[in-house]
XYZ file of C-alpha atoms in Angstrom:
502
model
C 0.000 0.000 0.000
C 1.232 3.479 -0.722
C 2.478 5.675 2.092
C 1.408 9.202 2.946
C 4.978 9.865 3.987
C 7.297 8.554 1.381
C 10.588 7.603 2.856
C 10.314 3.840 2.729
C 12.121 3.998 -0.594
C 11.061 3.993 -4.163
C 8.191 2.198 -5.645
C 10.010 1.800 -8.921
C 13.494 0.415 -8.923
C 15.787 -1.350 -11.299
C 14.761 -4.878 -11.713
C 14.537 -6.811 -8.523
C 17.594 -5.887 -6.526
C 19.666 -2.902 -5.544
C 22.729 -4.440 -7.082
C 21.326 -5.845 -10.209
C 20.245 -4.043 -13.308
C 19.328 -6.068 -16.344
C 20.323 -4.220 -19.476
C 17.577 -5.947 -21.420
C 14.844 -4.741 -19.108
C 15.550 -1.734 -16.988
C 13.034 -1.895 -14.223
C 9.640 -2.782 -12.991
C 7.510 -1.152 -10.375
C 7.441 -2.487 -6.895
C 3.900 -3.383 -6.088
C 3.370 -1.287 -3.036
C 5.272 1.830 -2.142
C 5.505 5.297 -3.586
C 8.136 7.937 -2.974
C 5.983 10.785 -4.191
C 3.788 12.762 -1.815
C 0.305 11.354 -1.319
C -2.316 13.944 -0.378
C -3.597 13.825 3.180
C -7.345 13.296 3.606
C -9.362 16.477 3.574
C -12.351 14.956 5.323
C -12.347 14.727 9.077
C -12.119 11.025 9.792
C -12.945 10.053 13.360
C -10.962 6.832 13.196
C -7.827 8.684 12.199
C -7.703 10.555 15.503
C -9.746 8.288 17.761
C -7.969 4.978 18.020
C -6.192 2.726 20.474
C -3.458 1.072 18.451
C -1.339 -1.514 20.221
C 1.687 -3.344 18.850
C 2.426 -6.988 19.562
C 4.964 -9.633 18.619
C 3.983 -13.214 17.887
C 6.423 -16.100 18.312
C 6.194 -17.342 14.735
C 7.483 -20.598 13.265
C 10.337 -20.163 10.817
C 9.087 -23.004 8.612
C 5.478 -24.158 8.567
C 5.921 -26.972 6.082
C 8.735 -29.243 7.245
C 9.728 -30.942 10.462
C 13.474 -30.596 10.255
C 15.286 -29.309 13.368
C 15.775 -25.939 11.651
C 12.033 -25.561 11.082
C 11.347 -25.416 14.819
C 13.182 -22.124 15.108
C 10.971 -19.105 15.689
C 11.123 -15.364 15.121
C 9.194 -12.372 16.389
C 6.534 -11.251 13.922
C 4.996 -7.846 14.468
C 1.310 -7.039 14.262
C -0.933 -4.238 15.503
C -4.506 -4.126 16.767
C -6.989 -1.286 17.062
C -9.925 -2.329 19.239
C -11.377 1.157 19.722
C -14.638 0.535 17.892
C -14.926 -3.239 18.216
C -18.347 -4.328 19.488
C -16.814 -7.395 21.107
C -16.873 -11.164 20.966
C -20.362 -11.477 22.450
C -21.705 -9.528 19.492
C -19.687 -11.683 17.070
C -18.358 -8.390 15.725
C -16.139 -8.758 12.654
C -12.379 -8.612 12.319
C -10.783 -6.671 9.455
C -7.268 -7.977 8.818
C -4.801 -6.184 6.579
C -2.262 -8.636 5.182
C 1.073 -6.881 4.890
C 3.035 -6.767 1.659
C 6.599 -5.830 0.769
C 6.939 -3.010 3.269
C 7.089 -2.255 6.953
C 3.950 -2.184 9.072
C 3.907 1.610 9.384
C 2.912 1.994 5.745
C -0.241 -0.021 6.298
C -1.174 1.716 9.537
C -1.215 5.202 8.053
C -1.918 4.522 4.401
C -5.040 2.354 4.591
C -7.811 4.878 5.106
C -10.332 2.218 4.101
C -9.742 0.496 7.437
C -9.938 3.530 9.670
C -13.053 4.747 7.886
C -14.945 1.443 7.869
C -13.792 0.012 11.200
C -16.167 2.185 13.245
C -19.077 1.578 10.886
C -18.637 -2.197 11.099
C -17.723 -2.063 14.808
C -14.753 -4.158 13.763
C -11.489 -5.184 15.352
C -8.695 -3.909 13.100
C -5.629 -6.126 12.698
C -2.498 -5.260 10.712
C 0.117 -7.946 10.162
C 3.639 -7.312 8.942
C 5.041 -9.630 6.261
C 7.993 -11.790 7.294
C 11.396 -10.362 6.304
C 10.032 -6.796 6.178
C 10.044 -4.054 8.765
C 10.774 -5.497 12.202
C 9.586 -9.036 11.423
C 13.032 -10.438 10.737
C 13.950 -14.104 11.234
C 17.410 -14.964 12.555
C 17.408 -11.978 14.897
C 18.234 -9.153 12.506
C 17.934 -7.942 8.928
C 21.667 -8.430 8.472
C 21.359 -12.140 9.234
C 17.975 -12.705 7.593
C 18.961 -11.140 4.275
C 22.556 -12.256 4.012
C 22.288 -15.269 1.646
C 20.033 -17.815 -0.016
C 20.114 -20.124 3.010
C 18.499 -17.548 5.267
C 16.310 -15.963 2.578
C 14.947 -19.381 1.616
C 12.113 -19.070 4.141
C 10.784 -15.960 2.396
C 7.895 -17.269 0.290
C 4.249 -16.378 -0.252
C 3.125 -19.730 1.171
C 5.095 -19.166 4.383
C 3.630 -15.665 4.657
C 0.080 -16.986 4.306
C 0.736 -19.574 7.012
C 2.075 -16.788 9.236
C -1.144 -14.844 8.774
C -3.233 -17.914 9.543
C -1.360 -18.537 12.800
C -1.628 -14.916 13.958
C -5.309 -14.581 13.089
C -6.174 -17.758 14.995
C -4.097 -16.441 17.885
C -6.009 -13.144 17.833
C -9.368 -14.912 17.814
C -8.304 -16.970 20.804
C -6.841 -13.965 22.624
C -10.069 -11.995 22.228
C -12.383 -15.032 22.662
C -13.730 -14.159 19.226
C -14.565 -17.680 18.087
C -17.484 -16.637 15.892
C -16.234 -13.251 14.716
C -15.938 -13.380 10.923
C -12.607 -12.308 9.431
C -12.356 -10.260 6.262
C -8.814 -10.107 4.863
C -7.732 -7.109 2.829
C -4.587 -6.561 0.814
C -3.176 -4.116 -1.691
C -1.054 -5.033 -4.689
C 1.143 -8.015 -3.758
C -0.818 -7.952 -0.526
C -3.974 -8.164 -2.637
C -2.623 -11.302 -4.237
C -1.998 -12.664 -0.740
C -5.538 -11.768 0.344
C -7.085 -13.646 -2.583
C -4.786 -16.633 -2.055
C -5.513 -16.617 1.676
C -9.243 -16.896 1.061
C -8.596 -19.845 -1.269
C -6.074 -21.602 0.990
C -7.659 -20.822 4.382
C -11.427 -20.482 3.815
C -12.062 -21.790 7.332
C -10.303 -18.704 8.733
C -11.291 -15.897 6.350
C -14.923 -15.332 5.441
C -13.966 -13.137 2.512
C -11.218 -11.137 0.846
C -10.796 -7.744 -0.775
C -7.891 -7.906 -3.230
C -7.056 -4.403 -4.408
C -4.931 -3.962 -7.553
C -3.698 -7.546 -7.384
C -1.790 -8.505 -10.575
C -2.748 -12.127 -10.092
C -2.160 -13.044 -13.724
C 1.272 -11.511 -14.387
C 3.209 -14.772 -14.584
C 4.862 -16.833 -17.275
C 1.825 -19.125 -17.695
C -0.707 -16.293 -17.639
C 0.951 -13.411 -19.467
C -1.504 -10.598 -20.242
C -2.045 -9.573 -23.850
C -0.832 -6.057 -23.082
C 1.885 -5.334 -20.575
C 2.693 -2.896 -17.780
C 4.288 -0.323 -20.072
C 1.340 -0.377 -22.455
C -0.765 1.396 -19.839
C 1.986 3.932 -19.110
C 2.175 4.722 -22.816
C -1.619 4.924 -23.062
C -2.003 7.317 -20.121
C 0.712 9.694 -21.340
C -0.628 9.645 -24.889
C -4.179 10.355 -23.743
C -2.933 13.136 -21.468
C -0.907 14.868 -24.192
C 0.029 13.653 -27.657
C 2.809 16.224 -27.796
C 4.247 15.121 -24.458
C 4.076 11.480 -25.499
C 5.947 12.213 -28.740
C 8.629 14.189 -26.923
C 9.283 11.346 -24.487
C 9.259 8.834 -27.314
C 11.864 10.887 -29.203
C 14.050 11.478 -26.160
C 15.479 7.952 -25.866
C 17.156 8.097 -29.276
C 18.364 11.618 -28.512
C 19.974 10.352 -25.295
C 21.670 7.589 -27.294
C 22.852 10.107 -29.898
C 24.397 12.413 -27.325
C 25.894 9.516 -25.340
C 27.712 8.276 -28.474
C 29.838 11.433 -28.571
C 33.344 11.334 -27.106
C 32.223 13.467 -24.155
C 28.571 12.466 -24.410
C 28.143 11.152 -20.877
C 29.576 14.374 -19.478
C 27.141 16.362 -21.599
C 24.217 14.255 -20.369
C 25.375 14.573 -16.762
C 25.409 18.357 -17.037
C 22.176 18.456 -18.994
C 20.255 16.477 -16.348
C 22.180 17.953 -13.399
C 23.074 14.487 -12.103
C 24.711 14.356 -8.677
C 27.413 12.038 -10.019
C 28.726 11.835 -13.561
C 26.978 9.169 -15.596
C 29.037 6.098 -16.442
C 26.483 4.864 -18.982
C 23.422 6.284 -20.695
C 21.316 3.448 -19.304
C 21.291 5.063 -15.865
C 19.585 8.271 -16.970
C 17.114 6.284 -19.073
C 16.318 4.084 -16.099
C 15.833 7.134 -13.910
C 13.404 8.740 -16.373
C 11.571 5.469 -16.930
C 11.029 5.162 -13.187
C 9.555 8.647 -12.944
C 7.084 7.997 -15.753
C 6.080 4.622 -14.320
C 5.503 5.943 -10.821
C 3.627 8.989 -12.065
C 1.098 6.754 -13.821
C 0.833 4.005 -11.219
C 0.094 6.406 -8.369
C -1.640 9.182 -10.302
C -4.125 9.751 -7.476
C -6.475 12.038 -9.359
C -6.941 11.713 -13.103
C -4.062 13.576 -14.661
C -2.445 14.895 -11.442
C 1.183 13.840 -11.734
C 1.198 12.928 -15.411
C -0.337 16.279 -16.293
C 2.249 18.039 -14.127
C 5.064 16.329 -16.041
C 3.490 16.895 -19.445
C 2.681 20.548 -18.826
C 6.339 21.133 -18.038
C 7.560 19.138 -21.039
C 5.189 20.969 -23.368
C 6.270 24.397 -22.184
C 9.204 25.466 -24.343
C 12.192 26.250 -22.134
C 13.655 29.749 -22.690
C 16.325 30.106 -25.410
C 16.247 26.421 -26.350
C 12.922 25.864 -27.982
C 13.988 22.815 -29.933
C 16.033 21.002 -27.273
C 14.213 17.734 -26.513
C 16.339 16.940 -23.478
C 15.713 20.362 -21.931
C 12.007 19.640 -22.151
C 12.506 16.233 -20.542
C 14.492 17.852 -17.728
C 11.641 20.310 -17.221
C 9.373 17.325 -16.574
C 11.816 15.939 -13.996
C 11.957 19.299 -12.212
C 8.173 19.554 -12.171
C 7.872 16.095 -10.663
C 10.740 16.029 -8.164
C 11.172 19.732 -7.524
C 13.982 22.099 -8.423
C 17.104 20.586 -6.877
C 20.780 21.428 -7.048
C 21.309 17.973 -8.550
C 19.347 14.812 -9.305
C 20.384 11.467 -7.900
C 19.937 8.887 -10.646
C 20.292 6.179 -7.989
C 17.164 7.488 -6.268
C 15.140 4.491 -7.411
C 17.833 1.832 -6.992
C 19.522 2.642 -3.688
C 20.044 -0.511 -1.602
C 17.568 -1.198 1.195
C 16.373 -4.148 3.198
C 13.049 -3.907 1.383
C 14.574 -4.106 -2.076
C 16.840 -7.022 -1.120
C 13.882 -9.012 0.239
C 11.598 -8.120 -2.672
C 14.412 -8.883 -5.084
C 14.655 -12.361 -3.589
C 10.925 -12.916 -4.045
C 11.163 -11.739 -7.644
C 14.101 -14.056 -8.284
C 12.400 -17.124 -6.854
C 8.623 -17.295 -7.296
C 7.090 -13.831 -7.935
C 8.535 -13.834 -11.447
C 6.692 -11.215 -13.459
C 7.770 -11.136 -17.129
C 7.575 -7.375 -17.561
C 9.337 -5.968 -20.593
C 8.999 -3.294 -23.246
C 6.919 -4.772 -26.024
C 6.241 -3.376 -29.505
C 2.939 -1.841 -28.464
C 4.648 0.101 -25.642
C 5.476 2.813 -28.131
C 6.637 5.498 -25.669
C 9.691 3.348 -24.916
C 12.435 1.614 -26.857
C 11.482 -1.993 -27.508
C 13.158 -4.512 -25.181
C 11.015 -7.604 -24.495
C 11.452 -9.507 -21.249
C 14.310 -11.986 -21.608
C 13.947 -14.986 -19.304
C 17.442 -16.287 -20.061
C 19.080 -13.027 -19.008
C 16.757 -12.797 -16.039
C 17.762 -16.260 -14.801
C 21.442 -15.436 -15.249
C 21.025 -12.242 -13.218
C 19.240 -14.075 -10.420
C 21.941 -16.740 -10.279
C 24.617 -14.068 -10.183
C 23.020 -11.988 -7.452
C 21.195 -14.474 -5.256
C 22.672 -17.823 -6.194
C 19.292 -19.247 -7.193
C 17.309 -19.934 -10.348
C 13.747 -18.596 -10.622
C 10.820 -21.003 -10.683
C 8.564 -19.052 -13.047
C 5.811 -21.694 -13.063
C 5.607 -22.323 -9.321
C 3.052 -19.669 -8.377
C 0.588 -20.793 -11.040
C 1.140 -24.424 -10.018
C 0.729 -23.831 -6.290
C -2.212 -21.445 -6.431
C -3.816 -22.851 -9.572
C -4.358 -19.703 -11.623
C -3.631 -20.970 -15.133
C -7.359 -20.744 -15.869
C -8.407 -18.409 -13.102
C -12.075 -18.130 -14.031
C -12.580 -21.894 -14.202
C -10.729 -22.514 -10.965
C -12.422 -19.715 -9.019
C -15.811 -20.787 -10.331
C -15.175 -24.315 -9.068
C -14.267 -23.541 -5.482
C -13.842 -19.801 -4.930
C -16.264 -17.503 -3.146
C -16.414 -14.164 -1.346
C -13.540 -12.448 -3.143
C -13.564 -8.891 -4.479
C -10.993 -8.022 -7.133
C -10.819 -4.244 -7.435
C -8.798 -2.519 -10.150
C -8.342 0.883 -11.685
C -7.712 0.568 -15.405
C -5.212 3.451 -15.334
C -2.974 1.327 -13.109
C -0.277 -0.401 -15.194
C -0.737 -3.587 -13.171
C -4.434 -3.769 -14.058
C -3.443 -5.594 -17.253
C -2.927 -8.647 -15.035
C -5.926 -8.219 -12.775
C -9.160 -10.191 -12.642
C -11.417 -7.749 -14.486
C -14.619 -9.724 -15.016
C -17.041 -11.297 -12.536
C -16.460 -14.990 -12.045
C -19.611 -15.696 -10.042
C -22.111 -13.910 -7.824
C -19.590 -13.870 -4.969
C -16.258 -13.648 -6.842
C -16.632 -10.221 -8.331
C -14.566 -7.679 -10.213
C -14.999 -3.965 -9.509
C -13.126 -1.809 -11.990
C -12.924 1.891 -12.706
C -11.698 3.461 -15.931
C -9.657 6.218 -14.270
C -8.636 4.419 -11.083
C -4.983 3.929 -10.172
C -2.994 1.528 -8.006
C -4.948 0.567 -4.836
C -6.641 3.939 -4.879
C -9.776 2.458 -3.348
C -8.000 1.629 -0.088
C -6.676 5.141 0.438
C -8.262 7.887 2.506
C -11.468 9.355 1.141
C -11.378 13.050 0.301
C -14.025 15.673 -0.366
C -12.807 15.998 -3.943
C -12.984 12.278 -4.709
C -14.724 11.640 -8.047
C -18.099 9.931 -7.973
C -16.732 6.755 -9.578
C -14.272 6.293 -6.706
C -16.996 6.861 -4.121
C -19.157 4.253 -5.857
C -16.259 1.785 -6.133
C -15.741 1.902 -2.382
C -19.477 1.623 -1.740
C -19.742 -1.499 -3.886
C -16.869 -3.051 -1.941
C -18.409 -2.290 1.433
C -21.833 -3.512 0.262
C -20.343 -6.917 -0.564
C -18.449 -7.068 2.719
C -21.603 -6.106 4.637
C -23.554 -8.869 2.931
C -20.908 -11.482 3.766
C -20.914 -10.482 7.416
C -24.701 -10.394 7.551
C -24.969 -13.859 5.989
C -22.355 -15.173 8.383
C -24.374 -13.893 11.338
C -27.515 -15.631 10.134
C -25.742 -18.984 9.738
C -24.633 -18.836 13.396
C -28.223 -18.779 14.629
C -29.567 -21.225 12.065
C -29.606 -24.823 13.266
C -27.718 -27.307 11.124
C -29.704 -30.473 10.472
C -27.709 -33.636 9.938
C -29.729 -36.327 8.160
C -30.063 -39.752 9.753
């Protein structure tokens, strides 16, 4: 989920790891975090100021799936509970559980307005669980030990994370004597994928799931027809044809300048880079990341993209025909006027990027490249061979690109969900680049898709604001209507006698 304060590091970073940049595919967007400022809510929200948030640590199993001596080790997994508005166990009041993604817990606590706004209305217990290997939920005692090599990182998988959530949620129900309180799990992005998978894997624990902006189908066996960068191209082109053409032209211009004997020095001065460029790829990667983030977290239609394009379209003084000056104007408009621009801004090493890089190099293998239809960028399709080589070089492992579809059974998602899925909401904004891999059509009466034409990445879970467009208000209402109906039905089944035939 995106943060209102942005320091947890960039949403978009060079592919998978702080140390590793594939020259055949520059980057792909992290699923959760943004470095750009997210507007604070303008509505007064009671839950945002009236809460009783408590932090806890659960003694979690390192390995849920084997019985080797190593598997019996435990680590402290962090979670938080807000019981301010909970009606209590006697009322069988619901539990809303946010399943953490590739970030620390703080991002979920302050970024998920949907929880704080609906908790009081539902009289719900709010639970936030941090994902293993992120934030303070580090196995082996510290991030340094947990992230140091493949042997320690090997316990970082989606299946282990789901089992963690199951253990903590059962613990919470026992702790609060909430045996009959229905649990609704909610997740954003990768967390949305986890929420949907949790409902499928642990239906006896979760009554339902809201999976926001979950790119469930972005895997080798389920590649979408159009890719991530198709949407970025589409949004820029629809915002301004002139801006789109300028960006499209700029890549070749960067290559042309870089080919000169002092070309990298020229580019460094042109873009005011904090350190001299050693290759043209770095400035391209930097620009790519800005454009991708601007689209993915474009909170109001046109906000950040329009800001960039307005600057690009405005001819800079004295250099009316300089394409790169216009591109720099877009950077300044987006990041502010700085003495210099750090092209490593999106790739600086962090614990988050190391852990997420591991997940991308093992099972969350998303084949994101620059295809022919992504016309704002230079064509560079995803190259699995190069990708595998990079993963071996940096993590000492080979990806298993078919494992997620095998384990969770999403090769034919509609057929599979129709057979045994229920009570899942897939919400997507079609202006989100990851929506190309979302579930966009209803599967059944209870596995539903809620999509908005102008919506962006997990926008529905953010704080509501007075200026929210009507379509966003209605999207959230549809989600809460489904959740209300699940809870209501659950309450009726508790008082209805079950007849067992002779």
